[in-house]
Coordinates of C-alpha atoms and ligand atoms in Angstrom, one line a residue:
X1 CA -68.9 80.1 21.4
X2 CA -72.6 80.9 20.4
X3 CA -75.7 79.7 22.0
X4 CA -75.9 76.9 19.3
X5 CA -72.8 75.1 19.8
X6 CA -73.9 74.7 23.7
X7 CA -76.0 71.7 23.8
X8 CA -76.7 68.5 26.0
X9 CA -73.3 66.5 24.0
X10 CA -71.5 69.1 25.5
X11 CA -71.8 68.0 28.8
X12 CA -70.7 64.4 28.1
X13 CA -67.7 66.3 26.9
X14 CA -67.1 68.4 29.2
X15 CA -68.4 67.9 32.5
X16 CA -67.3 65.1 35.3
X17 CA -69.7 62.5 34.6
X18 CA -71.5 62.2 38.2
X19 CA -75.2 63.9 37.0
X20 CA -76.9 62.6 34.1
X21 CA -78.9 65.3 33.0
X22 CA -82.3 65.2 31.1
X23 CA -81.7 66.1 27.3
X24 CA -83.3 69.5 27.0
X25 CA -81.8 72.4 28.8
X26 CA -83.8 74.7 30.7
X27 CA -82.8 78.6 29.5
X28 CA -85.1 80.9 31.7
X29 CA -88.1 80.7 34.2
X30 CA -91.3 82.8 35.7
X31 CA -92.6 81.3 38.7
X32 CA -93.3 78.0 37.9
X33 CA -93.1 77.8 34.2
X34 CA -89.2 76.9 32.3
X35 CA -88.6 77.0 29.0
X36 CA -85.8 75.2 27.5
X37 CA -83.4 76.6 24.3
X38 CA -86.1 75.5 21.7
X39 CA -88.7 77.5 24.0
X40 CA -90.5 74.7 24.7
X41 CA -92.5 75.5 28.2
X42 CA -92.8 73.0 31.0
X43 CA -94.8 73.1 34.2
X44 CA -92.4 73.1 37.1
X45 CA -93.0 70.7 39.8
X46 CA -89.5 70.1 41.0
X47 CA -89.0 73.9 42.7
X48 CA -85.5 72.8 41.4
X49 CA -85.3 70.2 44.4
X50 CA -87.5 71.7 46.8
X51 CA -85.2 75.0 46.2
X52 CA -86.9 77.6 44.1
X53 CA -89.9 78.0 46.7
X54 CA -91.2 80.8 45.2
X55 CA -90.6 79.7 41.6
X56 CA -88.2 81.1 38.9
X57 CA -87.4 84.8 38.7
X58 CA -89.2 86.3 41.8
X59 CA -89.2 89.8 41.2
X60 CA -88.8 90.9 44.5
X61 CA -85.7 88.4 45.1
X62 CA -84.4 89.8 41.7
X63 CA -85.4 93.2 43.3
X64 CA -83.1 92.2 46.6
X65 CA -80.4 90.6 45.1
X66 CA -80.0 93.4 42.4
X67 CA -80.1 96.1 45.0
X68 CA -77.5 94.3 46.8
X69 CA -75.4 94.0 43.9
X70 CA -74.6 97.4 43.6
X71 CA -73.4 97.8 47.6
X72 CA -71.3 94.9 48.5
X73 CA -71.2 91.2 47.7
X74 CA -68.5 89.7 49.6
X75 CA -66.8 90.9 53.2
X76 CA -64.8 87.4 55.0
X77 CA -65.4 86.6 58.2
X78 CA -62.8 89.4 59.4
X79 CA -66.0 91.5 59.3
X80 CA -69.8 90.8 60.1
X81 CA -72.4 92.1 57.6
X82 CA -75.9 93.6 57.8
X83 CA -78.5 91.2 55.8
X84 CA -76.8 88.5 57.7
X85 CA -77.7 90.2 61.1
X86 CA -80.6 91.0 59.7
X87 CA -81.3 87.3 58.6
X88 CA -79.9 85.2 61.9
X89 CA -82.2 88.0 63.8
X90 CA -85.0 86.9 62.1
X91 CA -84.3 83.3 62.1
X92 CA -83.9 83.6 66.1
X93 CA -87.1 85.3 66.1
X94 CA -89.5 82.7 64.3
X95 CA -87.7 79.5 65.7
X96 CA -86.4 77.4 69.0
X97 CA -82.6 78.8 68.0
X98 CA -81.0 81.6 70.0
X99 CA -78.0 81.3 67.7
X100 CA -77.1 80.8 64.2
X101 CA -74.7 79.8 61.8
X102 CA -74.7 80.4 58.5
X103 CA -73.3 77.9 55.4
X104 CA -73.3 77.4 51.7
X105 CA -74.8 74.3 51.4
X106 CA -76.9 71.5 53.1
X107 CA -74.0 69.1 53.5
X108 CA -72.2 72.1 55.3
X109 CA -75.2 73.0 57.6
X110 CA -75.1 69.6 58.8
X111 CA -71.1 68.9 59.1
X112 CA -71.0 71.8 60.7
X113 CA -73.6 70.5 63.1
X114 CA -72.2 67.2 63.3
X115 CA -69.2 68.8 64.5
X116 CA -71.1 70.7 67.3
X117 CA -72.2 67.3 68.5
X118 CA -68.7 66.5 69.4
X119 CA -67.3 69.5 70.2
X120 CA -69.8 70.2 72.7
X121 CA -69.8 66.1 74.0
X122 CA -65.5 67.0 74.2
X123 CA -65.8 70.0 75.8
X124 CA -68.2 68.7 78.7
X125 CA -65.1 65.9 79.1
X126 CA -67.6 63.7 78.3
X127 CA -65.1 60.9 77.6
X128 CA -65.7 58.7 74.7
X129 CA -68.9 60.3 74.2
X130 CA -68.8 60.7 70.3
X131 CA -71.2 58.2 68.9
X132 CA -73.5 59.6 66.2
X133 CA -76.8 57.8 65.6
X134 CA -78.6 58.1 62.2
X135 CA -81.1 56.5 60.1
X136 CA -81.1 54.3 56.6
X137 CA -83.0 55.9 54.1
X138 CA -81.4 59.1 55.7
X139 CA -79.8 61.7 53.4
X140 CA -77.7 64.6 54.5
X141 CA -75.2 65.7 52.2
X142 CA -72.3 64.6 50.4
X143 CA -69.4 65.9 51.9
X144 CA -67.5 62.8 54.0
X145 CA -68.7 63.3 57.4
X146 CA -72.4 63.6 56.1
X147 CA -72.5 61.3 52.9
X148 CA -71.4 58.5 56.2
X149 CA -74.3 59.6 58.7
X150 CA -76.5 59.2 55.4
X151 CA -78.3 55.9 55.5
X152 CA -77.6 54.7 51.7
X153 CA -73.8 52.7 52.2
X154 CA -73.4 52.8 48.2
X155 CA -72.9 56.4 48.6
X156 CA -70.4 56.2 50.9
X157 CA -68.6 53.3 50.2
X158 CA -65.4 53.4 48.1
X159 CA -63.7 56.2 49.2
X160 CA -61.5 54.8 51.7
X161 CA -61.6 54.6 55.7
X162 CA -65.1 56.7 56.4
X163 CA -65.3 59.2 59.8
X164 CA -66.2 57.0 62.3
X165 CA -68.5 55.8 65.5
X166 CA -71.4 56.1 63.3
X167 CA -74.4 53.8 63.8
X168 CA -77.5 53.3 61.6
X169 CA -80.8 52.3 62.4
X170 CA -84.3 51.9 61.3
X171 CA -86.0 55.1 61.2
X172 CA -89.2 55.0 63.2
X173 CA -88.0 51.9 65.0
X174 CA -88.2 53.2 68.5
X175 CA -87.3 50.2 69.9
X176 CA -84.4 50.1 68.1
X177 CA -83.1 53.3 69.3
X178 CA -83.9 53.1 72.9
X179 CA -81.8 49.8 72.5
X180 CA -78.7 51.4 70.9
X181 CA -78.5 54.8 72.5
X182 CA -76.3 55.4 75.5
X183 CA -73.8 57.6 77.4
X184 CA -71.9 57.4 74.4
X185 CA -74.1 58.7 72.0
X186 CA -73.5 62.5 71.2
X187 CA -76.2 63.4 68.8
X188 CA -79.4 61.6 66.7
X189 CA -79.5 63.2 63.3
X190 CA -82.4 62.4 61.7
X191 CA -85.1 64.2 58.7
X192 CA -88.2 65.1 60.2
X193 CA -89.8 63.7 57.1
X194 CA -87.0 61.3 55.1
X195 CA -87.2 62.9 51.7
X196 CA -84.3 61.6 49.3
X197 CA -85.1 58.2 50.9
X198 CA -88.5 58.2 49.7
X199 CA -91.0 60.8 51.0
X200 CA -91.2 58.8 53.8
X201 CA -93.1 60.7 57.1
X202 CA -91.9 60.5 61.0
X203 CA -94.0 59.1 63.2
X204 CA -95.0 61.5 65.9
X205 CA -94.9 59.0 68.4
X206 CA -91.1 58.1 67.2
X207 CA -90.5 62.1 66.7
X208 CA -91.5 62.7 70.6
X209 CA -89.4 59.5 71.4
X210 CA -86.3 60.8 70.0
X211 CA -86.7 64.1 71.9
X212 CA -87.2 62.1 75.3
X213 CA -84.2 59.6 74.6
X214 CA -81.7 62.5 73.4
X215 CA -82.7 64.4 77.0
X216 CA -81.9 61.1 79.0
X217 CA -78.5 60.3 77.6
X218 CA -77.4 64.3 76.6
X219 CA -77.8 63.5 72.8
X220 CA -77.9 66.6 70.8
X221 CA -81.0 66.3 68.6
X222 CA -80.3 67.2 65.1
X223 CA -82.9 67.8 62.9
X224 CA -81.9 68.3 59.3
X225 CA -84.7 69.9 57.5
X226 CA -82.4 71.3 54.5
X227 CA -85.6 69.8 52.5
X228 CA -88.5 70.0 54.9
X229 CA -87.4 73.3 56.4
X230 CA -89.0 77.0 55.2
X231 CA -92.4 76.6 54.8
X232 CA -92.1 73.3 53.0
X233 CA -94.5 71.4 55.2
X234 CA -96.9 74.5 55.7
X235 CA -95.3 75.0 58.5
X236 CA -92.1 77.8 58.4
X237 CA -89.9 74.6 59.8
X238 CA -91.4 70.8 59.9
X239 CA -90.4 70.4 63.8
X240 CA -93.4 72.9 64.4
X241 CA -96.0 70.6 63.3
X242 CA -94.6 68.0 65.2
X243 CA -95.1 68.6 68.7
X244 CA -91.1 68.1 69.4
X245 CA -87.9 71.3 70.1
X246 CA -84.7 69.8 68.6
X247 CA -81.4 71.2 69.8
X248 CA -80.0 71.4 66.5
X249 CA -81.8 72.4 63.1
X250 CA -80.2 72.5 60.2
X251 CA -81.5 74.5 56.9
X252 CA -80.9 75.1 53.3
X253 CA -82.7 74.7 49.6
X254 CA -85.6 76.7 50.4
X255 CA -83.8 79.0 52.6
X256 CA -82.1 81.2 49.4
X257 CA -85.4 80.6 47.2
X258 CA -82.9 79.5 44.6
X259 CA -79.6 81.5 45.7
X260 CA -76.9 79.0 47.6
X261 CA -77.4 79.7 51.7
X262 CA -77.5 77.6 54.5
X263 CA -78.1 77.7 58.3
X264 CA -77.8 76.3 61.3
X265 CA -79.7 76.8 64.3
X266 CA -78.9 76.1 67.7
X267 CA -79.4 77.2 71.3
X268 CA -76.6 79.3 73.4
X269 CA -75.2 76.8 75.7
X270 CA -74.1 74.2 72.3
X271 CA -73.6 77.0 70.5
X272 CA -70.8 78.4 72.7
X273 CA -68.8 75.2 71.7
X274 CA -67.8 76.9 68.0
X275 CA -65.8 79.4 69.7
X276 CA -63.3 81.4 67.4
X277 CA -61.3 78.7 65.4
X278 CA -63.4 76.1 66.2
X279 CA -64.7 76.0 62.6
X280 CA -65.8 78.6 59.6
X281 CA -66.4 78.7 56.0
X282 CA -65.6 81.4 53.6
X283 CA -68.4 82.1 52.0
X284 CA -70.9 81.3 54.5
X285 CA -73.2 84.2 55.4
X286 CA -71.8 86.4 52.4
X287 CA -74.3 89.9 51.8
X288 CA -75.1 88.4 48.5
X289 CA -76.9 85.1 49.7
X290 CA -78.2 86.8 53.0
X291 CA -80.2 89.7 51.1
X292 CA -81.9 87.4 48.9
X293 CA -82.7 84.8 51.8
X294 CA -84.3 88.0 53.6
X295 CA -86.7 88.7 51.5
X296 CA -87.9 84.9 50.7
X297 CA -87.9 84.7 54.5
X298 CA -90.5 87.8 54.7
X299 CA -92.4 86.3 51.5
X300 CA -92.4 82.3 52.9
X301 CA -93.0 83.4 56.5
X302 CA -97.2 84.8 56.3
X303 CA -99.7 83.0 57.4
X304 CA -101.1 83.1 53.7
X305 CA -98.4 81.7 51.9
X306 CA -98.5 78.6 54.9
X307 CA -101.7 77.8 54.8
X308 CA -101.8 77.9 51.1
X309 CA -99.0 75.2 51.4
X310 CA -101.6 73.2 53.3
X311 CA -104.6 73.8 51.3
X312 CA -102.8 72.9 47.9
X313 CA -101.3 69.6 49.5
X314 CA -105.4 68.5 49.5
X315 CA -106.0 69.4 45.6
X316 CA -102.8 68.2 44.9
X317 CA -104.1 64.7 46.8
X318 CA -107.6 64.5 45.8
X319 CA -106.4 65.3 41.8
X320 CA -104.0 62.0 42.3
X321 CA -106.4 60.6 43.7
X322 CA -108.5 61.0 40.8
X323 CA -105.7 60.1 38.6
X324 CA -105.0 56.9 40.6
X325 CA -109.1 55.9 40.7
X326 CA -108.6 55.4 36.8
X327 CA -105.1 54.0 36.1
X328 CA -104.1 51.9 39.5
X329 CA -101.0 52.8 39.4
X330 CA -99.9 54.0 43.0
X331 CA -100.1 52.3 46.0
X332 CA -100.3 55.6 48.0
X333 CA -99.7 59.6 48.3
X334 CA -98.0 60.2 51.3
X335 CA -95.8 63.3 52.4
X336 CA -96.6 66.8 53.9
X337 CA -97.8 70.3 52.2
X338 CA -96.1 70.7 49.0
X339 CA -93.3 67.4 49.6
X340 CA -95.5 64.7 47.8
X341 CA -94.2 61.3 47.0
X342 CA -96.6 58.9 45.0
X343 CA -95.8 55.2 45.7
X344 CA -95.6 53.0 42.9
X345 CA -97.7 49.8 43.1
X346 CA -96.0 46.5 43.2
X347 CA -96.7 46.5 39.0
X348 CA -95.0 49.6 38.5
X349 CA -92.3 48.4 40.6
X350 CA -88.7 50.6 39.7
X351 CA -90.5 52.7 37.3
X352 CA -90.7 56.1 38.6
X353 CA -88.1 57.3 36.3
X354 CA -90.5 56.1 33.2
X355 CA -93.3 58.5 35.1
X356 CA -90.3 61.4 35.0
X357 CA -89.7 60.8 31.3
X358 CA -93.2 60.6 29.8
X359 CA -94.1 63.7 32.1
X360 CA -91.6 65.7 30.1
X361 CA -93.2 64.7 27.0
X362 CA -96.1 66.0 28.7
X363 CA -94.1 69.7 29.4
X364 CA -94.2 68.8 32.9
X365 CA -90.9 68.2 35.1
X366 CA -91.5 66.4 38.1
X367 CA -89.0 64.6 40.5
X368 CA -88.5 60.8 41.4
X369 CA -87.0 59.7 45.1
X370 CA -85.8 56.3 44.8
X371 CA -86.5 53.9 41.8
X372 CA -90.7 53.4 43.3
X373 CA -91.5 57.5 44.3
X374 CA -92.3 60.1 41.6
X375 CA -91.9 63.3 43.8
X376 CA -93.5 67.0 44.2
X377 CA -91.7 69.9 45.3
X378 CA -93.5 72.8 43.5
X379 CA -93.0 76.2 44.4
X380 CA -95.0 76.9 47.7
X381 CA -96.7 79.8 45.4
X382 CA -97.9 77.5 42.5
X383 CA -101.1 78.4 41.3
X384 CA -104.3 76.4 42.4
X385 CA -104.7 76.9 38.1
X386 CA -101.2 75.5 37.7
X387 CA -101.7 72.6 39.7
X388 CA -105.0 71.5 37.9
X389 CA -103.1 72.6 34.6
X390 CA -100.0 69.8 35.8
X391 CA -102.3 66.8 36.5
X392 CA -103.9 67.1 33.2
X393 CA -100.5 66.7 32.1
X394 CA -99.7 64.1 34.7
X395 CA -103.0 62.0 33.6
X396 CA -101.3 62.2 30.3
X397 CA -97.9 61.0 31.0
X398 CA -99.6 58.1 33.2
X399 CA -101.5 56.6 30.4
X400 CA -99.5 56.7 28.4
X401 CA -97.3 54.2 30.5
X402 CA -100.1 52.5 31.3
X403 CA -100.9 52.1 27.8
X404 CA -97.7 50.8 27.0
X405 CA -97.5 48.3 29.5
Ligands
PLP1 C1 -80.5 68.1 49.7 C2 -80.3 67.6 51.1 C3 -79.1 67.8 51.8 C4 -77.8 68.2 51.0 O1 -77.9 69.5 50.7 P1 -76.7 70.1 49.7 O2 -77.1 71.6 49.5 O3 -76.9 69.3 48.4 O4 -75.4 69.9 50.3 C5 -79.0 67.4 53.1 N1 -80.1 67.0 53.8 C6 -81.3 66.8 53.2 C7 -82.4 66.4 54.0 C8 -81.4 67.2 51.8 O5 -82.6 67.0 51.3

């Protein structure tokens, strides 16, 4: 089959229809510019979900995952491995966790933390202490156990009798919470910053809340920051900036820069609750993944590349700004560091994927969370150049809706 032949129909042929891909295919990146198989280049403002956080083809990641190549990709469990010492060492070093386990996937950081929260309720004989509180808007994965805890029923629904003892609640309704929560409750998973749902912040105040209601009814505090997490926020985890320790943290996209890892982090006494047979994964932790997550870890985790996330969050807001002074088109930027959503007004109501479309046109790919949020999740290392360079282009794609409306 040549190069030709592979095109866009193919997928409808192909594939199992649950994506719906854009039209053109992306064939290679370098940092944050794509090209697709007619060499077209786009500016990259999707970081391939919050993933690719230090854009496409990093040459020190191709460096570390090249050099690992050659030694050893793939051990099991029957035997631990160096970069993944090397990696849970450092993970224990820059964070609340003393312990850490490593997974594939989001979804699997966060069943596997799930499943913590009732082991560890179980194990303490805590009798029918297996309640799981989460959020609407929530989004944690789409294995079972997660796709349940997530707060968007349609994604759940249809697939027979879900895991149980699962309740859902308004997020940043602390009243709400301090009403349901009790001795049954096990763990409160929530995002420290909802970002499928919509972009939408935590309230500190509801943040600290959490915290103090988990400690008063031994809730494990789950905080999945599988989007938020690695320097994301301009912080190396979003908990940091919020004044509040969970128990649990979960972590994945950015964590690989691109290559398919996942962690999560806990403290001794829950952690001793996964003893041997408790639960695993085959390819969690594997050389391959851990080498490459090393050296994004040591490239995410300076005090440059952080506050950089911070400083381009501001000229990423004041060039929307500018953008939104002429067209009135979004009812407000809200978000933190490089995780910007802008809110459709109530004319532009379900449109965001309209603002996706005409942004390609544009050779700019930007995200959309829900049907009212057109989403940024750049590279934390986008050039201040590159972001000037993608508003131009996002001015452009805005018009031109405008214009046709
Ligand atoms: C993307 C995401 C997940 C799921 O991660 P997968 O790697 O797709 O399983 C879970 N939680 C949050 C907050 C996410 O953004």
């Amino acid at each position: 089959m040549s190069n030709t032949q592979i095109t866009r129909a193919l997928f409808d042929q192909v594939m199992v229809p649950n994506y719906a891909p854009l039209n053109m295919i992306p064939v290679r990146g370098q940092g944050s510019l794509v090209w697709d198989q007619e060499d077209n280049e786009y500016l990259d403002l999707t970081g391939g979900i919050a993933v690719n956080a230090l854009g496409h083809a990093h040459p020190e990641l191709v460096a570390a995952l090249t050099e690992q190549a050659k030694k050893l990709w793939h051990v099991s469990n029957i035997y631990t491995n160096e970069p993944a010492l090397m990696l849970a060492q450092k993970l224990v070093d820059y964070t609340f966790a003393e312990k850490v386990f490593f997974a594939n996937s989001g979804a699997e950081a966060n069943e596997a933390a799930l499943k913590l929260a009732r082991r560890f309720a179980f194990d303490n004989a805590c009798k029918d202490k297996s309640e799981i509180i989460a959020f609407y808007k929530g989004f944690h994965g789409r294995t079972f156990f997660t796709v349940t805890a997530g707060g968007q029923a349609t994604y759940s629904d249809g697939f027979g009798p879900k895991p149980g003892d699962i309740t859902h609640l308004e997020y940043n309704d602390l009243e709400a919470l301090t009403n349901a929560i009790s001795e049954r409750t096990c763990a409160v998973i929530l995002e420290p910053l909802q970002g499928e749902g919509g972009i939408l912040p935590i309230d500190k105040v509801f943040a600290q809340g959490v915290r103090a209601l988990c400690d008063k009814y031994n809730a494990l505090m789950i905080f999945d920051e599988v989007q938020t997490g690695m320097g994301r926020t301009g912080d190396l985890f979003a908990y940091m900036g919020l004044g509040v320790t969970p128990d649990v943290l979960t972590s994945a996209k950015s964590l690989g820069a691109g290559f398919p890892i996942a962690a999560m982090l806990t403290l001794s006494k829950f952690a001793n609750s996964l003893t041997p047979g408790t639960h695993g994964t085959t390819f969690g932790g594997n050389p391959l993944a851990c080498a490459v997550a090393n050296k994004a870890f040591e490239l995410i985790n300076t005090p440059e590349m952080l506050r950089g996330v911070k400083d381009k969050e501001v000229l990423f807001r004041d060039l929307l700004a500018k953008i939104n002074d002429e067209f009135a088109v979004f009812k407000e930027i809200r978000g933190a560091g490089l995780l910007l959503g802008a809110v459709l007004n109530e004319q532009y109501q379900g449109r965001a994927k309209d603002f996706l479309l005409a942004s390609v046109e544009q050779g700019l790919l930007v995200l959309i969370a829900g049907a009212n949020v057109i989403r940024f999740a750049p590279a934390l290392n986008i050039s201040n150049e590159q972001i000037k360079q993608a508003m131009v282009k996002f001015r452009a794609a805005v018009q031109a809706i405008t214009l046709m409306s």
